[in-house]
Coordinates of C-alpha atoms in Angstrom, one line a residue:
I798 CA 70.0 17.5 54.7
H799 CA 70.2 19.5 51.5
M800 CA 66.6 19.9 50.1
V801 CA 67.1 22.5 47.4
P802 CA 69.8 21.8 44.9
D803 CA 72.6 24.3 44.5
F804 CA 72.3 26.7 41.6
D805 CA 74.6 25.6 38.8
P806 CA 75.0 28.1 36.0
E807 CA 76.5 25.5 33.7
I808 CA 73.4 23.4 33.9
E809 CA 71.2 26.4 33.2
N810 CA 73.3 27.3 30.1
S811 CA 73.1 23.7 28.9
I812 CA 69.3 23.7 29.3
K813 CA 69.0 27.0 27.4
E814 CA 71.2 25.7 24.5
T815 CA 69.2 22.5 24.3
L816 CA 65.9 24.4 24.2
S817 CA 67.1 26.8 21.6
T818 CA 68.4 23.9 19.4
V819 CA 65.0 22.2 19.7
A820 CA 63.2 25.4 18.9
K821 CA 65.3 25.9 15.8
E822 CA 64.7 22.3 14.6
V823 CA 61.0 22.5 15.1
S824 CA 59.9 25.7 13.4
P825 CA 56.4 27.1 13.4
S826 CA 55.9 25.9 9.9
D827 CA 56.4 22.3 11.1
F828 CA 53.8 22.8 13.7
D829 CA 51.4 24.1 11.1
E830 CA 52.0 21.1 8.8
K831 CA 51.5 18.6 11.6
E832 CA 48.3 20.4 12.7
K833 CA 47.1 20.3 9.1
I834 CA 47.8 16.5 8.8
D835 CA 46.0 16.0 12.1
R836 CA 43.0 18.0 10.8
K837 CA 42.9 16.0 7.6
K838 CA 43.0 12.7 9.5
N839 CA 40.2 14.0 11.8
G840 CA 38.3 15.3 8.8
K841 CA 38.5 12.0 7.0
S842 CA 37.4 10.1 10.0
S843 CA 34.5 12.5 10.5
L844 CA 33.6 12.2 6.9
I845 CA 33.7 8.4 7.2
N846 CA 31.5 8.6 10.3
K847 CA 29.1 10.9 8.5
R848 CA 28.9 8.5 5.5
N849 CA 28.4 5.6 7.8
I850 CA 25.6 7.4 9.6
T851 CA 24.0 8.4 6.3
L852 CA 24.2 4.8 5.0
I853 CA 22.7 3.5 8.2
I854 CA 19.8 6.0 8.0
I855 CA 19.2 5.2 4.4
C856 CA 19.1 1.5 5.1
F857 CA 16.8 2.1 8.0
I858 CA 14.4 4.1 5.9
I859 CA 14.4 1.5 3.2
L860 CA 13.7 -1.3 5.7
I861 CA 10.8 0.7 6.9
L862 CA 9.5 1.8 3.5
I863 CA 9.5 -1.6 1.8
P864 CA 7.0 -3.2 4.2
V865 CA 4.8 -0.1 4.1
I866 CA 4.8 -0.1 0.3
I867 CA 4.0 -3.8 0.2
L868 CA 1.1 -3.3 2.7
E869 CA -0.2 -0.4 0.5
I870 CA 0.0 -2.6 -2.6
N871 CA -1.9 -5.4 -0.9
S872 CA -4.4 -2.9 0.5
Y873 CA -5.0 -1.6 -3.0
K874 CA -5.4 -5.1 -4.4
N875 CA -8.0 -5.9 -1.6
N876 CA -9.8 -2.5 -1.9
S877 CA -10.0 -2.3 -5.7
A878 CA -13.3 -3.4 -7.1
E879 CA -11.7 -3.6 -10.6
I880 CA -9.0 -6.1 -9.4
Q881 CA -11.6 -8.1 -7.5
S882 CA -13.7 -8.2 -10.7
N883 CA -10.7 -9.3 -12.8
K884 CA -10.1 -12.1 -10.4
A885 CA -13.8 -13.1 -10.6
V886 CA -13.6 -13.2 -14.4
E887 CA -10.6 -15.4 -14.2
E888 CA -12.3 -17.8 -11.8
Y889 CA -15.5 -17.7 -13.9
D890 CA -13.6 -18.6 -17.1
N891 CA -12.1 -21.6 -15.2
K892 CA -15.6 -22.6 -14.2
H893 CA -14.9 -21.9 -10.5
Y894 CA -18.3 -20.2 -10.0
A895 CA -18.2 -20.2 -6.2
E896 CA -14.8 -18.4 -6.1
A897 CA -16.0 -16.0 -8.8
A898 CA -19.1 -15.2 -6.8
E899 CA -16.9 -14.4 -3.7
Y900 CA -14.8 -12.0 -5.8
Y901 CA -17.9 -10.3 -7.2
K902 CA -19.3 -10.0 -3.7
K903 CA -16.0 -8.3 -2.6
A904 CA -16.2 -6.0 -5.6
L905 CA -19.8 -5.1 -4.7
E906 CA -18.7 -4.3 -1.1
I907 CA -16.2 -1.9 -2.5
D908 CA -18.4 -0.4 -5.3
N909 CA -22.1 -1.3 -5.1
T910 CA -23.0 1.0 -7.9
E911 CA -21.4 -1.1 -10.7
I912 CA -24.4 -2.8 -12.3
N913 CA -22.3 -5.4 -14.2
Y914 CA -21.1 -6.9 -10.9
Y915 CA -24.7 -7.7 -9.9
F916 CA -25.4 -9.4 -13.2
Q917 CA -22.2 -11.4 -13.1
L918 CA -22.8 -12.4 -9.4
A919 CA -26.3 -13.5 -10.3
D920 CA -25.0 -15.5 -13.2
C921 CA -22.5 -17.2 -11.0
Y922 CA -25.4 -18.2 -8.6
L923 CA -27.4 -19.5 -11.6
K924 CA -24.5 -21.6 -12.8
M925 CA -24.2 -23.1 -9.3
G926 CA -28.0 -23.7 -9.2
E927 CA -28.6 -21.2 -6.4
D928 CA -31.7 -19.6 -7.7
K929 CA -32.7 -18.0 -4.5
K930 CA -29.3 -16.1 -4.2
A931 CA -29.6 -15.1 -7.9
E932 CA -33.1 -13.7 -7.2
E933 CA -31.8 -11.8 -4.2
T934 CA -29.0 -10.3 -6.3
Y935 CA -31.4 -9.1 -9.0
L936 CA -33.6 -7.6 -6.3
K937 CA -30.6 -5.8 -4.8
L938 CA -29.8 -4.5 -8.3
I939 CA -33.3 -3.2 -8.8
K940 CA -33.0 -1.3 -5.5
V941 CA -29.8 0.3 -6.7
D942 CA -31.2 1.0 -10.2
E943 CA -35.0 0.7 -10.3
H944 CA -35.1 1.6 -14.0
N945 CA -32.8 -1.2 -15.1
E946 CA -35.0 -3.1 -17.5
Q947 CA -32.5 -5.9 -18.0
A948 CA -32.6 -6.7 -14.3
Y949 CA -36.4 -7.0 -14.5
E950 CA -36.1 -9.2 -17.6
Q951 CA -33.6 -11.5 -15.9
L952 CA -35.7 -11.8 -12.8
I953 CA -38.8 -12.6 -14.9
L954 CA -36.9 -15.3 -16.8
L955 CA -35.9 -16.8 -13.5
Y956 CA -39.4 -16.7 -12.1
D957 CA -40.7 -18.2 -15.4
R958 CA -38.2 -21.1 -15.2
L959 CA -39.3 -21.7 -11.6
G960 CA -43.0 -21.5 -12.6
E961 CA -43.7 -18.5 -10.2
Y962 CA -46.2 -16.7 -12.4
N963 CA -47.9 -14.8 -9.6
T964 CA -44.5 -13.4 -8.7
I965 CA -44.0 -12.3 -12.3
N966 CA -47.4 -10.6 -12.3
N967 CA -46.5 -8.7 -9.0
L968 CA -43.1 -7.8 -10.4
F969 CA -44.7 -6.5 -13.6
K970 CA -47.1 -4.4 -11.6
D971 CA -44.2 -2.9 -9.6
F972 CA -42.3 -2.3 -12.7
L973 CA -45.3 -0.4 -14.3
F974 CA -45.9 1.5 -11.1
I975 CA -42.3 2.7 -11.0
F976 CA -42.4 3.8 -14.6
R977 CA -45.7 5.6 -14.3
T978 CA -44.7 7.5 -11.2
N979 CA -41.5 8.6 -12.8
A980 CA -43.3 9.7 -16.0
I981 CA -45.6 12.0 -14.0

């Protein structure tokens, strides 16, 4: 049994010639060009991948930001006394006094220092025939601004219409007491 082939110098020479011919045909400059082409292909694909990833991130951010912005706008609309007041005026003009009153109440929850909201709310109650709620609104206004003469006047007109003259007398005494103590 012959396990190792015999050495044949002709085959070795033939292999050397073939290798040198291949080496001449494929010069180092060819290797460099092929390597550059491979790099460009890989670079383009990595650029494409980077662009895709960037687009995906941008889309994701937009999809998150849009609902957040919408929620913020709705929150502003619900938490803005001015917007609530504008809605109330619109409802009042359409003679929807109950809806207008609800909007004025929301406006007062947000900003209870705006005197006009109290007057408008009381007026809505008077238009609906809810004198007791109008009275309560004027009294709340007086607590906020005890020097508001117009609130006292409106309350006196309400009591006069209802025939509550003793209440007018007591209110007038309170009014005089407040102004006397502040004058001192």
